[in-house]
Coordinates of N, CA and C in Angstrom, one line a residue:
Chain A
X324 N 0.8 -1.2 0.0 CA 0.0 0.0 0.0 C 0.9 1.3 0.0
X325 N 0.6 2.1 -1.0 CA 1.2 3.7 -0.9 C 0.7 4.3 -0.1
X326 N 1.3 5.5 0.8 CA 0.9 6.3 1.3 C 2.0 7.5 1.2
X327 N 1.0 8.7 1.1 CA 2.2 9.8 1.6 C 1.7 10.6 3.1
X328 N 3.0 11.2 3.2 CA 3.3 11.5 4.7 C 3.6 13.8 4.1
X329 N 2.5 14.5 5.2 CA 3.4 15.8 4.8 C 3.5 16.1 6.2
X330 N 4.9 16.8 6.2 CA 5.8 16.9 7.1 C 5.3 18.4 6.9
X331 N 4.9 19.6 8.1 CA 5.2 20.6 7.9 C 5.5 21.5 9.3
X332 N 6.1 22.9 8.8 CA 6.8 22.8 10.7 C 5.3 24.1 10.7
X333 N 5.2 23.7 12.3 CA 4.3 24.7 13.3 C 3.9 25.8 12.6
X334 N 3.2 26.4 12.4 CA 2.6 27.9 12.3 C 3.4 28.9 12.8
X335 N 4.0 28.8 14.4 CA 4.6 29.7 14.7 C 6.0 29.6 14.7
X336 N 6.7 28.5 14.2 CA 7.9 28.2 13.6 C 8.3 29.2 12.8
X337 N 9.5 30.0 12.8 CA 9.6 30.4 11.8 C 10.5 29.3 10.5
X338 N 10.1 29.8 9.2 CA 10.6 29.3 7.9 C 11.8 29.7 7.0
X339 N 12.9 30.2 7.5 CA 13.7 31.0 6.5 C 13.8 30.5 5.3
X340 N 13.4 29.0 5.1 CA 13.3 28.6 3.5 C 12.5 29.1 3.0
X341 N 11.6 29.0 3.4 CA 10.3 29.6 3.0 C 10.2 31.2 2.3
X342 N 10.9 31.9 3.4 CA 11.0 33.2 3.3 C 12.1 33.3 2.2
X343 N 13.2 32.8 1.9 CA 14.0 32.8 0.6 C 13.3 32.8 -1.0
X344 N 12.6 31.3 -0.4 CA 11.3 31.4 -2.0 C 11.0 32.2 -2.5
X345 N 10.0 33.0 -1.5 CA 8.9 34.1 -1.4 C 10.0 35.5 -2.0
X346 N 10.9 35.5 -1.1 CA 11.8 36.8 -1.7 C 12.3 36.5 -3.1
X347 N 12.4 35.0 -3.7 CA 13.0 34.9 -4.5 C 12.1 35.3 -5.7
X348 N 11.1 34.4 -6.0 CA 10.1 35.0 -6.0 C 9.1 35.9 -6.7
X349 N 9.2 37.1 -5.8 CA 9.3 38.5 -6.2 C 10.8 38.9 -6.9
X350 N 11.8 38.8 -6.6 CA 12.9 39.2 -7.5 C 12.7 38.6 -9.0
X351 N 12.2 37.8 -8.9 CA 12.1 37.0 -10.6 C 11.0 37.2 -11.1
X352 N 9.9 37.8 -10.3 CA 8.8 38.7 -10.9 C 8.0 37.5 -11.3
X353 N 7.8 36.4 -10.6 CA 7.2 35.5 -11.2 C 5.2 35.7 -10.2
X354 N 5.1 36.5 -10.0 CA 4.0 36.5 -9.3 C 3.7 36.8 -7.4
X355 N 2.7 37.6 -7.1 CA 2.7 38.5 -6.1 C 2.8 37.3 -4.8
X356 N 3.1 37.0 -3.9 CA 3.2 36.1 -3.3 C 2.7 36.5 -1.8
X357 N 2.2 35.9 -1.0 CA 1.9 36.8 0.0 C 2.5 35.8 1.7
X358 N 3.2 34.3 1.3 CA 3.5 33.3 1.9 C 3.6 32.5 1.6
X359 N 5.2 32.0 2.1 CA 5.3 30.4 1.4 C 5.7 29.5 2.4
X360 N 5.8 28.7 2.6 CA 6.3 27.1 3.7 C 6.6 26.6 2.7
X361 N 8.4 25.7 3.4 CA 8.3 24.7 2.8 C 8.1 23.3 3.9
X362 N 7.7 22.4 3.2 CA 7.5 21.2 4.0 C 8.0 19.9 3.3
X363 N 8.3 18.8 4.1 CA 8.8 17.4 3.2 C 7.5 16.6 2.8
X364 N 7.5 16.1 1.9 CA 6.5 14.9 1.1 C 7.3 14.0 0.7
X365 N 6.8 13.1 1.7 CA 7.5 11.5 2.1 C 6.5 10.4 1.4
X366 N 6.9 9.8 0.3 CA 6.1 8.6 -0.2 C 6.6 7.4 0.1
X367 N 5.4 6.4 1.1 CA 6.2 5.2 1.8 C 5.2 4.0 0.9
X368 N 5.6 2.9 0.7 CA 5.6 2.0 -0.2 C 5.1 0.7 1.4
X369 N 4.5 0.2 1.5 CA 4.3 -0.4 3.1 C 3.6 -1.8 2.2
X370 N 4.6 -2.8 3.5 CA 4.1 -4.1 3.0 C 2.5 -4.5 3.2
X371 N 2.0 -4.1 3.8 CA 1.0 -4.1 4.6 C -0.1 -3.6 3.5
X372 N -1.6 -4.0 3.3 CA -2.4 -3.8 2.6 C -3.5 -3.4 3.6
X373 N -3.4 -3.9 4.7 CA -4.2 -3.1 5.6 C -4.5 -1.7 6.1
X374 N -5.4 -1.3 5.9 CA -5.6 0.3 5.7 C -5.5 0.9 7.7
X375 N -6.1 -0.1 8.4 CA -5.8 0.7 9.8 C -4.5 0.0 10.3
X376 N -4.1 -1.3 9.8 CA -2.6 -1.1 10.6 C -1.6 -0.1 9.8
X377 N -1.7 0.0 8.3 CA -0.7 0.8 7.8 C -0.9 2.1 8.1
X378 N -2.3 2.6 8.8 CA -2.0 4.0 9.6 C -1.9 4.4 11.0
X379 N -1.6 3.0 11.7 CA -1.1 3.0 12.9 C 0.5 3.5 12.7
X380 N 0.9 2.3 11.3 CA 2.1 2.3 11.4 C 3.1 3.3 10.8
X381 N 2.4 4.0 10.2 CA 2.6 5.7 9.3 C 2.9 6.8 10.7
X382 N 1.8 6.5 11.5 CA 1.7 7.5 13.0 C 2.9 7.5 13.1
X383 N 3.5 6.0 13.5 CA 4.3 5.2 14.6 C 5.6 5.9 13.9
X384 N 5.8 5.8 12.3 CA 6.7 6.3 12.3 C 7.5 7.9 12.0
X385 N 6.2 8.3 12.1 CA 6.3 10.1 12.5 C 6.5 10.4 13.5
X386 N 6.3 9.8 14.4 CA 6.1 10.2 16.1 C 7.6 10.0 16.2
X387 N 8.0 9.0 15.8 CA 9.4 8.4 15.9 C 10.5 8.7 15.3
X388 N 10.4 8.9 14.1 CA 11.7 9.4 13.5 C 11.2 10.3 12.3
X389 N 10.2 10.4 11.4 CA 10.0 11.3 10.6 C 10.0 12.6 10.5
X390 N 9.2 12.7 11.6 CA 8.6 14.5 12.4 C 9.3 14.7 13.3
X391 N 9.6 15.8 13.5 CA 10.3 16.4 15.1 C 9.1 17.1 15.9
X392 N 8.2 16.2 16.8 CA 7.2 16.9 17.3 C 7.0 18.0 18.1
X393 N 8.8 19.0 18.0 CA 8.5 20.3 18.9 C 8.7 21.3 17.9
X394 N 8.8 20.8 16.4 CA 8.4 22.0 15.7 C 7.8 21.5 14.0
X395 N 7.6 20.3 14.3 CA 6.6 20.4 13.1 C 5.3 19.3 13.2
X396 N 4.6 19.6 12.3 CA 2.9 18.7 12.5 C 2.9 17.7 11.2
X397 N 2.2 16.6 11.5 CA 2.5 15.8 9.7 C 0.9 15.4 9.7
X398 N 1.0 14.8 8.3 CA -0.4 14.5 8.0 C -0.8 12.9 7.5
X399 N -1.0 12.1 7.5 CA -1.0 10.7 7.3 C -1.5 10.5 5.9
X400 N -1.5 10.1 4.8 CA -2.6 10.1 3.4 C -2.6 8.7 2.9
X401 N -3.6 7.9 3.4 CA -3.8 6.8 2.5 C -4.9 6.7 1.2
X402 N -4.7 6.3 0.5 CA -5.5 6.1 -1.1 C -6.6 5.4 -0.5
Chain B
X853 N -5.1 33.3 -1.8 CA -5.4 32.1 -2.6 C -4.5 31.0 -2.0
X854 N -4.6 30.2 -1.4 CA -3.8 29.4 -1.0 C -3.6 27.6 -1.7
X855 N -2.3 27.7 -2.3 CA -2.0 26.5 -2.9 C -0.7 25.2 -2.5
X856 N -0.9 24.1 -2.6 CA 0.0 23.3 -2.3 C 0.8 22.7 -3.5
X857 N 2.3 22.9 -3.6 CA 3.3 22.1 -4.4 C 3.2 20.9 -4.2
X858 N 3.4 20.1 -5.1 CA 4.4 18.4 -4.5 C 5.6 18.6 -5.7
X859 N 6.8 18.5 -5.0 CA 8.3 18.6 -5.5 C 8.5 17.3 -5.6
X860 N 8.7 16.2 -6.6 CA 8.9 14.7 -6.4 C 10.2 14.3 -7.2
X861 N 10.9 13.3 -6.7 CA 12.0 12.9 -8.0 C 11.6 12.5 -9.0
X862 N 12.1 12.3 -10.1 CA 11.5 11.8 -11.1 C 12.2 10.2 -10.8
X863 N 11.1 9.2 -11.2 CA 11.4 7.4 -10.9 C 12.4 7.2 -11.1
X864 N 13.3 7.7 -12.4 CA 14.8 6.8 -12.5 C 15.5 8.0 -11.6
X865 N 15.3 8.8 -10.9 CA 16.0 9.3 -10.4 C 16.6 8.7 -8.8
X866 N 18.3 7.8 -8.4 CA 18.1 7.6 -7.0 C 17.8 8.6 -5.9
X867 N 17.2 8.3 -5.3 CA 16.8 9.1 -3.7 C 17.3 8.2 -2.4
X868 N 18.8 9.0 -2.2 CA 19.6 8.2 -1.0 C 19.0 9.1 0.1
X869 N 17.9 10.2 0.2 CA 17.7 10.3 1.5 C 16.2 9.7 1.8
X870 N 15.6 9.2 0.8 CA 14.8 8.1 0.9 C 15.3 7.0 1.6
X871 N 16.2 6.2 0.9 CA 16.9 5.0 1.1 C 17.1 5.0 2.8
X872 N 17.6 5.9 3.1 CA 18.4 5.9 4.2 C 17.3 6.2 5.4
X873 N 16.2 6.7 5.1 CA 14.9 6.8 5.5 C 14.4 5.5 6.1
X874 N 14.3 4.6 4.4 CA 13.7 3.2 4.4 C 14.7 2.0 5.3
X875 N 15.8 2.4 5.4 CA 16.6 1.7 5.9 C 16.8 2.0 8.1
X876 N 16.6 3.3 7.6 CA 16.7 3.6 9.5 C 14.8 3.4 9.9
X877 N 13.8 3.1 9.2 CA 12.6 2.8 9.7 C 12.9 1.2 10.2
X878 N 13.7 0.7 8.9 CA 13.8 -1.1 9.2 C 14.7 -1.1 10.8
X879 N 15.6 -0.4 10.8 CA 16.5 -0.6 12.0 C 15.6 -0.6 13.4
X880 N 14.7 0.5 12.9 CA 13.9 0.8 14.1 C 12.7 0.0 14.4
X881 N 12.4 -1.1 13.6 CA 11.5 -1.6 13.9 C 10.1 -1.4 13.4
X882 N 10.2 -0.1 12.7 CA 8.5 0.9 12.8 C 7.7 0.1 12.0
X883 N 8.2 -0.8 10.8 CA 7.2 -1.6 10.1 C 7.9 -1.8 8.8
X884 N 7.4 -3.0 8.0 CA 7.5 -3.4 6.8 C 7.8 -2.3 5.6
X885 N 8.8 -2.0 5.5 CA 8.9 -0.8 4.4 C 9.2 -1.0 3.0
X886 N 8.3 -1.1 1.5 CA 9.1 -1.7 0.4 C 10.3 -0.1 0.1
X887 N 9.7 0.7 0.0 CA 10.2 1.8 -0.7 C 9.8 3.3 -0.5
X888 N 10.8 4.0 0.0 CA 10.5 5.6 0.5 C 11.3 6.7 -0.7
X889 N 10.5 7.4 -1.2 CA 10.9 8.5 -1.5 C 10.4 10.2 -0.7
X890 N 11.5 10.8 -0.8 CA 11.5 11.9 0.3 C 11.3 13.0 -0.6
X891 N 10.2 14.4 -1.1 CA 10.5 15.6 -1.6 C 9.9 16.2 -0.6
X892 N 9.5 17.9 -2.0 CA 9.0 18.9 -1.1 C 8.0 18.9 -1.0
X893 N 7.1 19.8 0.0 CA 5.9 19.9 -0.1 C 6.3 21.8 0.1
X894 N 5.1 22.5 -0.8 CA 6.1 23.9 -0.4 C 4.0 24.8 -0.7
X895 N 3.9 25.1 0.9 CA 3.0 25.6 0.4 C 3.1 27.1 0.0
X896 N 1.7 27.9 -0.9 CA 2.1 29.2 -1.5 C 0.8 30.4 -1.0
X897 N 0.9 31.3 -0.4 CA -0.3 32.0 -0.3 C -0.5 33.1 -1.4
X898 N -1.0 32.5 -2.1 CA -1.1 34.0 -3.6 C -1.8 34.8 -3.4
X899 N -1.7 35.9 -4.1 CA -2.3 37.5 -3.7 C -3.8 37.2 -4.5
X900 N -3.7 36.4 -6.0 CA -4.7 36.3 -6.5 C -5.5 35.4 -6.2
X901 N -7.2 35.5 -6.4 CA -8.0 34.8 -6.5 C -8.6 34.1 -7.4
X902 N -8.2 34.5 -8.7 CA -8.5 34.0 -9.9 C -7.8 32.2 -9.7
X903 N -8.4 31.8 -9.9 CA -8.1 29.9 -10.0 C -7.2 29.9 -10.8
X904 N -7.5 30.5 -12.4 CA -6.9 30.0 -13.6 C -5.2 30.8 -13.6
X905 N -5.5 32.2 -13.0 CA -4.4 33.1 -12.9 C -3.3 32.3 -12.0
X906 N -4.1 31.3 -10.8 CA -3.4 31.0 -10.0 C -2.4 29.9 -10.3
X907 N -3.2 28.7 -11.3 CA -2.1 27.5 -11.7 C -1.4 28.3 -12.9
X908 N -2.0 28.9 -13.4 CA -0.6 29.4 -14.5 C 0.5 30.4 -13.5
X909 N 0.5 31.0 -12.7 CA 1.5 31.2 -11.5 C 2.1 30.4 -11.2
X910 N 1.4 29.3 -11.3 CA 2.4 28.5 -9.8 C 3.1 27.4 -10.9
X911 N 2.8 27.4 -12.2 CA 3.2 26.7 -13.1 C 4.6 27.3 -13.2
X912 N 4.8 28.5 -13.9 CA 5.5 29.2 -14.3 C 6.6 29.0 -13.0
X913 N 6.0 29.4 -11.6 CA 7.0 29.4 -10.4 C 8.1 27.6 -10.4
X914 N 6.9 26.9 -10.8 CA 7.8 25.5 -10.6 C 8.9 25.3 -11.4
X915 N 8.3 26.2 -12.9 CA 9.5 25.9 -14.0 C 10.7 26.8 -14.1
X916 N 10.1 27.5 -13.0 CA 11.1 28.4 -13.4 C 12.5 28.9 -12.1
X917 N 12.0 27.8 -10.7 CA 12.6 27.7 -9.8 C 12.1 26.6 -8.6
X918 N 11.2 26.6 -8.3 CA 10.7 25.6 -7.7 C 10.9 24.3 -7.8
X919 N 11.1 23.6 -9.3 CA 11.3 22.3 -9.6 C 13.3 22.3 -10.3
X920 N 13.3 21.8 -9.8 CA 14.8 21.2 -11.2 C 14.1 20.4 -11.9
X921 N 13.3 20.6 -13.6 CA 13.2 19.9 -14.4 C 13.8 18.3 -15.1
X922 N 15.2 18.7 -14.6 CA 15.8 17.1 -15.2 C 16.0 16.4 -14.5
X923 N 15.4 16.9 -12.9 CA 15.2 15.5 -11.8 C 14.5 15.2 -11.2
X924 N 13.3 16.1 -11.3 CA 12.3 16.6 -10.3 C 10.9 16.8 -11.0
X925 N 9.6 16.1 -10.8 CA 8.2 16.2 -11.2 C 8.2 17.2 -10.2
X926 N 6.5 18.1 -10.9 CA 5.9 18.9 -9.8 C 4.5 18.6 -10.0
X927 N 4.2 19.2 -9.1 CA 2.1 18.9 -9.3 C 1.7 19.5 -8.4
X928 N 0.8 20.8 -8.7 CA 0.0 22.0 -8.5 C -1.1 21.5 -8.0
X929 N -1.8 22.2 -6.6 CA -2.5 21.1 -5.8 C -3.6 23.0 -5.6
X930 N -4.6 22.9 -5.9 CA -5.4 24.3 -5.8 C -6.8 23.8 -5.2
X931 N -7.0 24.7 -3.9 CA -8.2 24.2 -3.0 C -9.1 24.0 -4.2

């Protein structure tokens, strides 16, 4: 079973990547921007066909090593 | 206007911070892993409201900085 994972940090995190983009951006005139984040998009490939263990096991491995849970939130996505 | 990127490798492209992903999940126990690939997720708050104005922005943004073309898929995600 496929699933993806979005990794993104806190709200009140600040983003200096983010903030690079956004400046960048505007310098290249590509369009008025008013905020950007960036975040990771993780696609995990899981032996498991089971839809509630493989989102136990998605949790399990956010909590654990994917996400840093003191400055970012993730989101689980199964098909 | 708020929209979501997905920054992805392109398939023949290797992804060792995948790998190494898929490999430290196995160490840890978290669960059956066949295959992880790792990109961006980069969200964007546009000034415009226009829908159509908006993916031809965010088009232009990926081609023109957002994506590396000869490694990297993108895909424009609009509430």
């Amino acid at each position: 079973m496929k699933a993806q994972i979005h990794v993104t940090l806190k709200r009140e995190v600040l983003d200096p990547q983010g903030d690079a983009v956004r400046r960048a951006l505007g310098t290249l005139g590509l369009g008025e921007v008013k905020d950007v984040r960036v975040g990771k998009l993780i696609e995990i490939e899981l032996a498991t066909d089971d839809r509630a263990e493989a989102e136990a096991q998605l949790t399990r491995m956010c909590e654990k090593l994917l996400a840093n849970p003191v400055m970012e939130d993730f989101r689980v996505e199964l098909p």
